[in-house]
PDB file of C-alpha atoms in Angstrom:
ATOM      1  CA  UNK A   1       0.000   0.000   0.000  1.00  0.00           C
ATOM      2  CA  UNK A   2       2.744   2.352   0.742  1.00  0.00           C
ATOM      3  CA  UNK A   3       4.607   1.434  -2.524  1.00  0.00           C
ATOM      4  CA  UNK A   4       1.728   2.263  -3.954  1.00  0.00           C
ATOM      5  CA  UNK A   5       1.134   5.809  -3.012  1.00  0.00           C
ATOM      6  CA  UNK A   6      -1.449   4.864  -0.175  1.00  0.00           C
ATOM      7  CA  UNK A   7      -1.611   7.457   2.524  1.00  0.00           C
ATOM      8  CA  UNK A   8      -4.334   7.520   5.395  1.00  0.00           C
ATOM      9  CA  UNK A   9      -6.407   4.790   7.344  1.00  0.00           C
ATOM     10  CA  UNK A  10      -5.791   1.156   7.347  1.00  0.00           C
ATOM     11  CA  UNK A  11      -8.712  -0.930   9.058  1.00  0.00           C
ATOM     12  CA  UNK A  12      -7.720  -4.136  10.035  1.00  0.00           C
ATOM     13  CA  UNK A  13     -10.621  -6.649   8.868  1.00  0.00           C
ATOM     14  CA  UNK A  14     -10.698  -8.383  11.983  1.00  0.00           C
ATOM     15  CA  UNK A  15     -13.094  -9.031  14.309  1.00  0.00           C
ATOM     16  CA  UNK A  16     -10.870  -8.406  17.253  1.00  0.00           C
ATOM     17  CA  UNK A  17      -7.371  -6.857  17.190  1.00  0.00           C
ATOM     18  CA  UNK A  18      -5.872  -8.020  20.474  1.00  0.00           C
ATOM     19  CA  UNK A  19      -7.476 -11.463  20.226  1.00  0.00           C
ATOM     20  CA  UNK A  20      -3.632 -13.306  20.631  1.00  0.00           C
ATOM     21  CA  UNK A  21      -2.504 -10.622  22.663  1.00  0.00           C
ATOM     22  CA  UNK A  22       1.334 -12.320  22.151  1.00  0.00           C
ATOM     23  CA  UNK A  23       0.469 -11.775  18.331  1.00  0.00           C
ATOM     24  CA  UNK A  24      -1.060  -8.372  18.346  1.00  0.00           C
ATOM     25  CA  UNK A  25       2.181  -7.064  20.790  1.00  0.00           C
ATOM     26  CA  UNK A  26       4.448  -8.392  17.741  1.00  0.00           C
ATOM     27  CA  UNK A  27       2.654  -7.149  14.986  1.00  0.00           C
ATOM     28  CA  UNK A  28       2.052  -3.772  16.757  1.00  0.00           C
ATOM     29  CA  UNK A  29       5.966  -2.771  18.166  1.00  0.00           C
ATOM     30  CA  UNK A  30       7.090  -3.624  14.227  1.00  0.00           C
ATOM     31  CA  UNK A  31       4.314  -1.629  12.349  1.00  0.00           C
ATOM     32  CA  UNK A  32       4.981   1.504  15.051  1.00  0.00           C
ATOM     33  CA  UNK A  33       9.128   0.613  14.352  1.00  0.00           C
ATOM     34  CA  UNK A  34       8.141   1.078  10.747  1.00  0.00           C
ATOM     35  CA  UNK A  35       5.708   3.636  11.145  1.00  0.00           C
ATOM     36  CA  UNK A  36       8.796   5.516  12.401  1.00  0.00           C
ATOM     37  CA  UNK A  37      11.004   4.562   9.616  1.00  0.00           C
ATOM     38  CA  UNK A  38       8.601   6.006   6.847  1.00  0.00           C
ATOM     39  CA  UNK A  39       6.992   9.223   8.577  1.00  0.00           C
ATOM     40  CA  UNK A  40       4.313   7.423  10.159  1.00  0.00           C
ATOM     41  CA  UNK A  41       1.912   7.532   7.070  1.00  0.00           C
ATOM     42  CA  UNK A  42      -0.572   5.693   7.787  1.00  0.00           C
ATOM     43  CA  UNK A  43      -3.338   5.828  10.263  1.00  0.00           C
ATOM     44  CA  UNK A  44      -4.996   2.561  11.765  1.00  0.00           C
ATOM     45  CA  UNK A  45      -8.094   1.688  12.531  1.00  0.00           C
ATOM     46  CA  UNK A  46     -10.017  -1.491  13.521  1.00  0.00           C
ATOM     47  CA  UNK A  47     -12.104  -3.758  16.777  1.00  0.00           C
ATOM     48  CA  UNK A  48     -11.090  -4.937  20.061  1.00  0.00           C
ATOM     49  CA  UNK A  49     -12.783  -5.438  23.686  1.00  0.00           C
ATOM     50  CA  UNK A  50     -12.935  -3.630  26.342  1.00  0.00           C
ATOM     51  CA  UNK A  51     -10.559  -5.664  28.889  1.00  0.00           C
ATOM     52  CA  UNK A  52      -7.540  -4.082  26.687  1.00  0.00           C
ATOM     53  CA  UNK A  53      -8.359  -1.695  29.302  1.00  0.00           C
ATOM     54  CA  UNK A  54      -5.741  -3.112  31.583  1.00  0.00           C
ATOM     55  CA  UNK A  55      -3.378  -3.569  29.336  1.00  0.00           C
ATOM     56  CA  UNK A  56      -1.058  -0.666  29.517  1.00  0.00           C
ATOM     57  CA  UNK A  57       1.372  -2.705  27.415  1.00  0.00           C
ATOM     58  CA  UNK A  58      -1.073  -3.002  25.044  1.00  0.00           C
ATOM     59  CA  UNK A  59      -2.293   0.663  24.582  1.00  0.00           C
ATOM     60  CA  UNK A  60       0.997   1.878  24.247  1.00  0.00           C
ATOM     61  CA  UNK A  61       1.805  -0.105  21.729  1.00  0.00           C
ATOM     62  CA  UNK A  62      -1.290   1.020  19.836  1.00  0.00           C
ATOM     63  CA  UNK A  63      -0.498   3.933  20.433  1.00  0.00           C
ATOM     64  CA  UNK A  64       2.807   3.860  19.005  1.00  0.00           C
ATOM     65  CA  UNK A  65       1.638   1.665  15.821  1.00  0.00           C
ATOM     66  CA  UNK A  66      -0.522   5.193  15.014  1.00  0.00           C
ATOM     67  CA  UNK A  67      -4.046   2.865  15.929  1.00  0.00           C
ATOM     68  CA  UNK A  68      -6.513   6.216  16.451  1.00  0.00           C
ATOM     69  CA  UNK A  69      -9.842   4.540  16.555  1.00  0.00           C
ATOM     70  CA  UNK A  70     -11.329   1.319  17.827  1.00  0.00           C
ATOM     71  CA  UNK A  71     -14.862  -0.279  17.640  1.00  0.00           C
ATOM     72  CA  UNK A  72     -16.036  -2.222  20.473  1.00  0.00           C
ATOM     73  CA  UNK A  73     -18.960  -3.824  21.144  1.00  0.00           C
ATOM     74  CA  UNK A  74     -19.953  -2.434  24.970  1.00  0.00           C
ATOM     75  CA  UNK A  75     -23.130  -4.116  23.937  1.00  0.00           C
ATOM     76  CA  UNK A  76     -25.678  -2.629  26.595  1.00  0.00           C
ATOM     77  CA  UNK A  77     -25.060  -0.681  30.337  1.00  0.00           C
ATOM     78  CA  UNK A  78     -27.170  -2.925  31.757  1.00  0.00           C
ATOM     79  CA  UNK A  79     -25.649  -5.556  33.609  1.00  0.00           C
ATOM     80  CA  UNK A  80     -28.030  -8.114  33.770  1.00  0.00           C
ATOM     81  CA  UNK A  81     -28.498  -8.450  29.836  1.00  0.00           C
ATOM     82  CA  UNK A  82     -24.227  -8.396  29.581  1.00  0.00           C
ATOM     83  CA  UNK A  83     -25.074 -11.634  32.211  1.00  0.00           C
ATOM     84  CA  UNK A  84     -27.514 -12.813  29.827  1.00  0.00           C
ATOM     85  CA  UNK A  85     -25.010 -12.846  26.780  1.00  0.00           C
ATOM     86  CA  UNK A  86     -22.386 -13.960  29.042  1.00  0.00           C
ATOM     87  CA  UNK A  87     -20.477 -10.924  27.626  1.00  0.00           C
ATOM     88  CA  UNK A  88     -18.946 -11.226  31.341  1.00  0.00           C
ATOM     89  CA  UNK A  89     -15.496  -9.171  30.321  1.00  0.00           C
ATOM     90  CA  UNK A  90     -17.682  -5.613  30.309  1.00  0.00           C
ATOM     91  CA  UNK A  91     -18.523  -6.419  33.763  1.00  0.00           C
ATOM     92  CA  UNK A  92     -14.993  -6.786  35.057  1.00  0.00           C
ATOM     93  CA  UNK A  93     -14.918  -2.970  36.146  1.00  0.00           C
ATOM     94  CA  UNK A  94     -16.511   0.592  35.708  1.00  0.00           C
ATOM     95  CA  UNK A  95     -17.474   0.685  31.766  1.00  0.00           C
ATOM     96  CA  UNK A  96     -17.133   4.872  31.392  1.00  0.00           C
ATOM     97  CA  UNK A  97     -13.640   4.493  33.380  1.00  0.00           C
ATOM     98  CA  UNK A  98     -12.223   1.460  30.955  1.00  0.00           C
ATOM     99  CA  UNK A  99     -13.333   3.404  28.155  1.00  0.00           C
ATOM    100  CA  UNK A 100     -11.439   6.706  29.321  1.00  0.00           C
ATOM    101  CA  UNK A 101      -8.121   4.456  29.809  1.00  0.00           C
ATOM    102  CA  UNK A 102      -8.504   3.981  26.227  1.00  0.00           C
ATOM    103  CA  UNK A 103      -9.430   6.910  24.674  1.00  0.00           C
ATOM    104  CA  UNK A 104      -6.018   9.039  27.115  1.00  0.00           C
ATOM    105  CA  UNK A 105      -4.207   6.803  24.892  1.00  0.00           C
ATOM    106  CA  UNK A 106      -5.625   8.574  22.051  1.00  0.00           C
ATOM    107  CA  UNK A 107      -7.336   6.035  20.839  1.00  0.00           C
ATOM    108  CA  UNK A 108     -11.269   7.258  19.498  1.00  0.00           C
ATOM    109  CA  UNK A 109     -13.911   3.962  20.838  1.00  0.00           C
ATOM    110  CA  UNK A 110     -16.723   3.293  18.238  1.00  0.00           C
ATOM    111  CA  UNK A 111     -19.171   1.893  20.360  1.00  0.00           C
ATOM    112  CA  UNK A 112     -21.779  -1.255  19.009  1.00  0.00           C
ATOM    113  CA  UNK A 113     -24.662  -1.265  21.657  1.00  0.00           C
ATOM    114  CA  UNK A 114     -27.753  -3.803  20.816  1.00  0.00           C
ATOM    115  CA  UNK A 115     -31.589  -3.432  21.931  1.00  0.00           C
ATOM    116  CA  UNK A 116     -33.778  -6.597  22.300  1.00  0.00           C
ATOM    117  CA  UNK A 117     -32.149  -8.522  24.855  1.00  0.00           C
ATOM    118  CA  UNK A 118     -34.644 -10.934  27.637  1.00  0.00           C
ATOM    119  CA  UNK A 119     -33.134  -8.915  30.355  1.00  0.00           C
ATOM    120  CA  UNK A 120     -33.218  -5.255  29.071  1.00  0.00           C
ATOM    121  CA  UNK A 121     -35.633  -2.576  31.342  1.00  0.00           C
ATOM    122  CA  UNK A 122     -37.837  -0.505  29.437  1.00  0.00           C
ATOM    123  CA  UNK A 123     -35.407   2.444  29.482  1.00  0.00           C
ATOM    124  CA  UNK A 124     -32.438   0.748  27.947  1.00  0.00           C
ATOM    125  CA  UNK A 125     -32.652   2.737  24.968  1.00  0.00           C
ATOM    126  CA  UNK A 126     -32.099   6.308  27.425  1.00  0.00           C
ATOM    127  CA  UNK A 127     -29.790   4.211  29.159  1.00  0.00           C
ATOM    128  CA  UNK A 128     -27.941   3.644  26.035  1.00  0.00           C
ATOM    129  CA  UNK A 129     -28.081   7.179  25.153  1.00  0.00           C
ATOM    130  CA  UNK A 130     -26.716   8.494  28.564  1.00  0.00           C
ATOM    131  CA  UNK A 131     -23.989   6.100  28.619  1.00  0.00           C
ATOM    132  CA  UNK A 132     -22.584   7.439  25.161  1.00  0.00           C
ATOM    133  CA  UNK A 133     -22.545  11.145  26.897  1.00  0.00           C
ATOM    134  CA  UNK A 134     -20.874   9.889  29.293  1.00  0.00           C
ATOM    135  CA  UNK A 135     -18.083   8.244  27.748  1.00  0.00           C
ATOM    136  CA  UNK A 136     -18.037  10.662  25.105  1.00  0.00           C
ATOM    137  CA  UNK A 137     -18.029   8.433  22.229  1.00  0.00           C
ATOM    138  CA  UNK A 138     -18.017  10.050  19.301  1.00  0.00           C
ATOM    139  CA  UNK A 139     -19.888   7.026  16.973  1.00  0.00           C
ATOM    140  CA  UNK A 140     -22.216   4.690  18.249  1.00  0.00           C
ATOM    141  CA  UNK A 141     -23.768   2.281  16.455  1.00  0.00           C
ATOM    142  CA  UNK A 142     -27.558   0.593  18.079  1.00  0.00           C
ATOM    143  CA  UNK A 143     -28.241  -2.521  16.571  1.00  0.00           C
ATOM    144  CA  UNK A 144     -31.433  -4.696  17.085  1.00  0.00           C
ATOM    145  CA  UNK A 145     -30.950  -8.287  18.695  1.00  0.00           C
ATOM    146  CA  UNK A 146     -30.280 -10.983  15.854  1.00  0.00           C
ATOM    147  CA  UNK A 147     -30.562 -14.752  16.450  1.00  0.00           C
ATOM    148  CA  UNK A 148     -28.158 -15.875  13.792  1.00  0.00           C
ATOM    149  CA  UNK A 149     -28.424 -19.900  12.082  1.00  0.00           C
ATOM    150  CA  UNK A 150     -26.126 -22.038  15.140  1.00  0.00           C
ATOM    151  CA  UNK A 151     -25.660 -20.526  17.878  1.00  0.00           C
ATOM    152  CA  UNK A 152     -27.088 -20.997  21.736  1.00  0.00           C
ATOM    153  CA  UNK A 153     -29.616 -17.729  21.570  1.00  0.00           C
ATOM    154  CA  UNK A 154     -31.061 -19.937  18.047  1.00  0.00           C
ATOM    155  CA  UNK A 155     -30.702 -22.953  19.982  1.00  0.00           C
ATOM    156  CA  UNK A 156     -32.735 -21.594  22.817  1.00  0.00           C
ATOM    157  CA  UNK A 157     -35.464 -19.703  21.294  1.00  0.00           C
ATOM    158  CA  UNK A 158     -35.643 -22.554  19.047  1.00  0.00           C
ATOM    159  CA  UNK A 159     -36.631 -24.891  22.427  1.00  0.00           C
ATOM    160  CA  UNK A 160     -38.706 -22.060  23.575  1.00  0.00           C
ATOM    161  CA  UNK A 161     -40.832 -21.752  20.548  1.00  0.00           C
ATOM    162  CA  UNK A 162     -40.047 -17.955  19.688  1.00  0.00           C
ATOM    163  CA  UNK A 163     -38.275 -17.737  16.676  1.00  0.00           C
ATOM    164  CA  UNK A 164     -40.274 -15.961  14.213  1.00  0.00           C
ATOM    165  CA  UNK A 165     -40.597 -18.280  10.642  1.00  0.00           C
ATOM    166  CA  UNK A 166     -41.346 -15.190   8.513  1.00  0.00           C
ATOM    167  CA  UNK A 167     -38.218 -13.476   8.785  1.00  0.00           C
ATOM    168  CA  UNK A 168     -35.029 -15.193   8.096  1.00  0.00           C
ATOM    169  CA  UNK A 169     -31.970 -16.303  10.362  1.00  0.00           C
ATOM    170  CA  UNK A 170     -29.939 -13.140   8.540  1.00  0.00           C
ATOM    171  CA  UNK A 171     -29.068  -9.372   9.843  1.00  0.00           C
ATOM    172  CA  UNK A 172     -31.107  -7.019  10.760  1.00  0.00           C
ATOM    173  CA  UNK A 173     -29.826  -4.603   8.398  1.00  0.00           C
ATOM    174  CA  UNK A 174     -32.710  -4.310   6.068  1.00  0.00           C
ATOM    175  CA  UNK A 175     -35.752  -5.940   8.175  1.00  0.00           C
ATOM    176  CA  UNK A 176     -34.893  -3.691  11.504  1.00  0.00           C
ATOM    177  CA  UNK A 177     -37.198  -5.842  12.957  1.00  0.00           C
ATOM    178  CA  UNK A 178     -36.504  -8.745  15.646  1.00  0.00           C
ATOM    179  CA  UNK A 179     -36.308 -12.264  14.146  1.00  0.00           C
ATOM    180  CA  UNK A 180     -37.827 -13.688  17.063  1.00  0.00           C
ATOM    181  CA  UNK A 181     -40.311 -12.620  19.772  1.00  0.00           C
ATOM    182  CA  UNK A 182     -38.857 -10.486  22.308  1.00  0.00           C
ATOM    183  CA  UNK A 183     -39.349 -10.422  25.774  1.00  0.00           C
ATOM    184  CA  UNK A 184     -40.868  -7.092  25.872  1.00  0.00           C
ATOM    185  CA  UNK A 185     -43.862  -5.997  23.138  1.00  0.00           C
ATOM    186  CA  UNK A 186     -42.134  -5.720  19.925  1.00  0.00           C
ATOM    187  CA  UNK A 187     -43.067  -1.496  19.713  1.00  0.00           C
ATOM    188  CA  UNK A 188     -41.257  -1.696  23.314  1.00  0.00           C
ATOM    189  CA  UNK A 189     -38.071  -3.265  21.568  1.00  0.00           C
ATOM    190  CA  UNK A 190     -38.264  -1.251  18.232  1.00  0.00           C
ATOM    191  CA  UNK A 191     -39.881   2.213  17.764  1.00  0.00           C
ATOM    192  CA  UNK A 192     -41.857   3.133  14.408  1.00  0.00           C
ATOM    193  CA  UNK A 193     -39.707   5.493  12.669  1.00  0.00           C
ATOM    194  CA  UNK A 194     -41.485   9.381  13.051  1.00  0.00           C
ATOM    195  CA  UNK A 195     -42.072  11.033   9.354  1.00  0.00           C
ATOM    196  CA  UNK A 196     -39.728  13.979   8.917  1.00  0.00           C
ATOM    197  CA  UNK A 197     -40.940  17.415   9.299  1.00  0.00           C
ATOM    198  CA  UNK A 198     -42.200  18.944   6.319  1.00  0.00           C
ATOM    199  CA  UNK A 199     -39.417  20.718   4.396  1.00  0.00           C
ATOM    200  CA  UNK A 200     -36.716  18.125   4.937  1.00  0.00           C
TER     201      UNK A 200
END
Protein backbone atom coordinates (compact mmCIF):
# COMPACT_ATOMS: atom_id res chain seq x y z
CA UNK A 1 0.00 0.00 0.00
CA UNK A 2 2.74 2.35 0.74
CA UNK A 3 4.61 1.43 -2.52
CA UNK A 4 1.73 2.26 -3.95
CA UNK A 5 1.13 5.81 -3.01
CA UNK A 6 -1.45 4.86 -0.18
CA UNK A 7 -1.61 7.46 2.52
CA UNK A 8 -4.33 7.52 5.40
CA UNK A 9 -6.41 4.79 7.34
CA UNK A 10 -5.79 1.16 7.35
CA UNK A 11 -8.71 -0.93 9.06
CA UNK A 12 -7.72 -4.14 10.03
CA UNK A 13 -10.62 -6.65 8.87
CA UNK A 14 -10.70 -8.38 11.98
CA UNK A 15 -13.09 -9.03 14.31
CA UNK A 16 -10.87 -8.41 17.25
CA UNK A 17 -7.37 -6.86 17.19
CA UNK A 18 -5.87 -8.02 20.47
CA UNK A 19 -7.48 -11.46 20.23
CA UNK A 20 -3.63 -13.31 20.63
CA UNK A 21 -2.50 -10.62 22.66
CA UNK A 22 1.33 -12.32 22.15
CA UNK A 23 0.47 -11.77 18.33
CA UNK A 24 -1.06 -8.37 18.35
CA UNK A 25 2.18 -7.06 20.79
CA UNK A 26 4.45 -8.39 17.74
CA UNK A 27 2.65 -7.15 14.99
CA UNK A 28 2.05 -3.77 16.76
CA UNK A 29 5.97 -2.77 18.17
CA UNK A 30 7.09 -3.62 14.23
CA UNK A 31 4.31 -1.63 12.35
CA UNK A 32 4.98 1.50 15.05
CA UNK A 33 9.13 0.61 14.35
CA UNK A 34 8.14 1.08 10.75
CA UNK A 35 5.71 3.64 11.15
CA UNK A 36 8.80 5.52 12.40
CA UNK A 37 11.00 4.56 9.62
CA UNK A 38 8.60 6.01 6.85
CA UNK A 39 6.99 9.22 8.58
CA UNK A 40 4.31 7.42 10.16
CA UNK A 41 1.91 7.53 7.07
CA UNK A 42 -0.57 5.69 7.79
CA UNK A 43 -3.34 5.83 10.26
CA UNK A 44 -5.00 2.56 11.76
CA UNK A 45 -8.09 1.69 12.53
CA UNK A 46 -10.02 -1.49 13.52
CA UNK A 47 -12.10 -3.76 16.78
CA UNK A 48 -11.09 -4.94 20.06
CA UNK A 49 -12.78 -5.44 23.69
CA UNK A 50 -12.93 -3.63 26.34
CA UNK A 51 -10.56 -5.66 28.89
CA UNK A 52 -7.54 -4.08 26.69
CA UNK A 53 -8.36 -1.69 29.30
CA UNK A 54 -5.74 -3.11 31.58
CA UNK A 55 -3.38 -3.57 29.34
CA UNK A 56 -1.06 -0.67 29.52
CA UNK A 57 1.37 -2.70 27.42
CA UNK A 58 -1.07 -3.00 25.04
CA UNK A 59 -2.29 0.66 24.58
CA UNK A 60 1.00 1.88 24.25
CA UNK A 61 1.81 -0.11 21.73
CA UNK A 62 -1.29 1.02 19.84
CA UNK A 63 -0.50 3.93 20.43
CA UNK A 64 2.81 3.86 19.00
CA UNK A 65 1.64 1.66 15.82
CA UNK A 66 -0.52 5.19 15.01
CA UNK A 67 -4.05 2.87 15.93
CA UNK A 68 -6.51 6.22 16.45
CA UNK A 69 -9.84 4.54 16.56
CA UNK A 70 -11.33 1.32 17.83
CA UNK A 71 -14.86 -0.28 17.64
CA UNK A 72 -16.04 -2.22 20.47
CA UNK A 73 -18.96 -3.82 21.14
CA UNK A 74 -19.95 -2.43 24.97
CA UNK A 75 -23.13 -4.12 23.94
CA UNK A 76 -25.68 -2.63 26.60
CA UNK A 77 -25.06 -0.68 30.34
CA UNK A 78 -27.17 -2.93 31.76
CA UNK A 79 -25.65 -5.56 33.61
CA UNK A 80 -28.03 -8.11 33.77
CA UNK A 81 -28.50 -8.45 29.84
CA UNK A 82 -24.23 -8.40 29.58
CA UNK A 83 -25.07 -11.63 32.21
CA UNK A 84 -27.51 -12.81 29.83
CA UNK A 85 -25.01 -12.85 26.78
CA UNK A 86 -22.39 -13.96 29.04
CA UNK A 87 -20.48 -10.92 27.63
CA UNK A 88 -18.95 -11.23 31.34
CA UNK A 89 -15.50 -9.17 30.32
CA UNK A 90 -17.68 -5.61 30.31
CA UNK A 91 -18.52 -6.42 33.76
CA UNK A 92 -14.99 -6.79 35.06
CA UNK A 93 -14.92 -2.97 36.15
CA UNK A 94 -16.51 0.59 35.71
CA UNK A 95 -17.47 0.68 31.77
CA UNK A 96 -17.13 4.87 31.39
CA UNK A 97 -13.64 4.49 33.38
CA UNK A 98 -12.22 1.46 30.95
CA UNK A 99 -13.33 3.40 28.16
CA UNK A 100 -11.44 6.71 29.32
CA UNK A 101 -8.12 4.46 29.81
CA UNK A 102 -8.50 3.98 26.23
CA UNK A 103 -9.43 6.91 24.67
CA UNK A 104 -6.02 9.04 27.11
CA UNK A 105 -4.21 6.80 24.89
CA UNK A 106 -5.62 8.57 22.05
CA UNK A 107 -7.34 6.04 20.84
CA UNK A 108 -11.27 7.26 19.50
CA UNK A 109 -13.91 3.96 20.84
CA UNK A 110 -16.72 3.29 18.24
CA UNK A 111 -19.17 1.89 20.36
CA UNK A 112 -21.78 -1.25 19.01
CA UNK A 113 -24.66 -1.27 21.66
CA UNK A 114 -27.75 -3.80 20.82
CA UNK A 115 -31.59 -3.43 21.93
CA UNK A 116 -33.78 -6.60 22.30
CA UNK A 117 -32.15 -8.52 24.85
CA UNK A 118 -34.64 -10.93 27.64
CA UNK A 119 -33.13 -8.92 30.35
CA UNK A 120 -33.22 -5.25 29.07
CA UNK A 121 -35.63 -2.58 31.34
CA UNK A 122 -37.84 -0.50 29.44
CA UNK A 123 -35.41 2.44 29.48
CA UNK A 124 -32.44 0.75 27.95
CA UNK A 125 -32.65 2.74 24.97
CA UNK A 126 -32.10 6.31 27.42
CA UNK A 127 -29.79 4.21 29.16
CA UNK A 128 -27.94 3.64 26.03
CA UNK A 129 -28.08 7.18 25.15
CA UNK A 130 -26.72 8.49 28.56
CA UNK A 131 -23.99 6.10 28.62
CA UNK A 132 -22.58 7.44 25.16
CA UNK A 133 -22.54 11.15 26.90
CA UNK A 134 -20.87 9.89 29.29
CA UNK A 135 -18.08 8.24 27.75
CA UNK A 136 -18.04 10.66 25.11
CA UNK A 137 -18.03 8.43 22.23
CA UNK A 138 -18.02 10.05 19.30
CA UNK A 139 -19.89 7.03 16.97
CA UNK A 140 -22.22 4.69 18.25
CA UNK A 141 -23.77 2.28 16.46
CA UNK A 142 -27.56 0.59 18.08
CA UNK A 143 -28.24 -2.52 16.57
CA UNK A 144 -31.43 -4.70 17.09
CA UNK A 145 -30.95 -8.29 18.69
CA UNK A 146 -30.28 -10.98 15.85
CA UNK A 147 -30.56 -14.75 16.45
CA UNK A 148 -28.16 -15.87 13.79
CA UNK A 149 -28.42 -19.90 12.08
CA UNK A 150 -26.13 -22.04 15.14
CA UNK A 151 -25.66 -20.53 17.88
CA UNK A 152 -27.09 -21.00 21.74
CA UNK A 153 -29.62 -17.73 21.57
CA UNK A 154 -31.06 -19.94 18.05
CA UNK A 155 -30.70 -22.95 19.98
CA UNK A 156 -32.74 -21.59 22.82
CA UNK A 157 -35.46 -19.70 21.29
CA UNK A 158 -35.64 -22.55 19.05
CA UNK A 159 -36.63 -24.89 22.43
CA UNK A 160 -38.71 -22.06 23.58
CA UNK A 161 -40.83 -21.75 20.55
CA UNK A 162 -40.05 -17.95 19.69
CA UNK A 163 -38.28 -17.74 16.68
CA UNK A 164 -40.27 -15.96 14.21
CA UNK A 165 -40.60 -18.28 10.64
CA UNK A 166 -41.35 -15.19 8.51
CA UNK A 167 -38.22 -13.48 8.79
CA UNK A 168 -35.03 -15.19 8.10
CA UNK A 169 -31.97 -16.30 10.36
CA UNK A 170 -29.94 -13.14 8.54
CA UNK A 171 -29.07 -9.37 9.84
CA UNK A 172 -31.11 -7.02 10.76
CA UNK A 173 -29.83 -4.60 8.40
CA UNK A 174 -32.71 -4.31 6.07
CA UNK A 175 -35.75 -5.94 8.18
CA UNK A 176 -34.89 -3.69 11.50
CA UNK A 177 -37.20 -5.84 12.96
CA UNK A 178 -36.50 -8.74 15.65
CA UNK A 179 -36.31 -12.26 14.15
CA UNK A 180 -37.83 -13.69 17.06
CA UNK A 181 -40.31 -12.62 19.77
CA UNK A 182 -38.86 -10.49 22.31
CA UNK A 183 -39.35 -10.42 25.77
CA UNK A 184 -40.87 -7.09 25.87
CA UNK A 185 -43.86 -6.00 23.14
CA UNK A 186 -42.13 -5.72 19.92
CA UNK A 187 -43.07 -1.50 19.71
CA UNK A 188 -41.26 -1.70 23.31
CA UNK A 189 -38.07 -3.26 21.57
CA UNK A 190 -38.26 -1.25 18.23
CA UNK A 191 -39.88 2.21 17.76
CA UNK A 192 -41.86 3.13 14.41
CA UNK A 193 -39.71 5.49 12.67
CA UNK A 194 -41.48 9.38 13.05
CA UNK A 195 -42.07 11.03 9.35
CA UNK A 196 -39.73 13.98 8.92
CA UNK A 197 -40.94 17.42 9.30
CA UNK A 198 -42.20 18.94 6.32
CA UNK A 199 -39.42 20.72 4.40
CA UNK A 200 -36.72 18.13 4.94
Amino acid sequence: LYRLGWRGEIFFANDNLIGDRGYAKKLLAAIARWQVEHGRPFLFSGEGSLNLAEDKELLDLLRAANVTFLFIGLETPHADSLREVHKLTNLKGDMAKRVAAIQAHGIHVAAGFIVGFDSDPPDVVERIFAAVQEMAIPYAMVSILTSLPNTVLTERLRQEGRLNDRISLTSNDTTFMPNFRTARAPGAVVRPRRPPPRGC
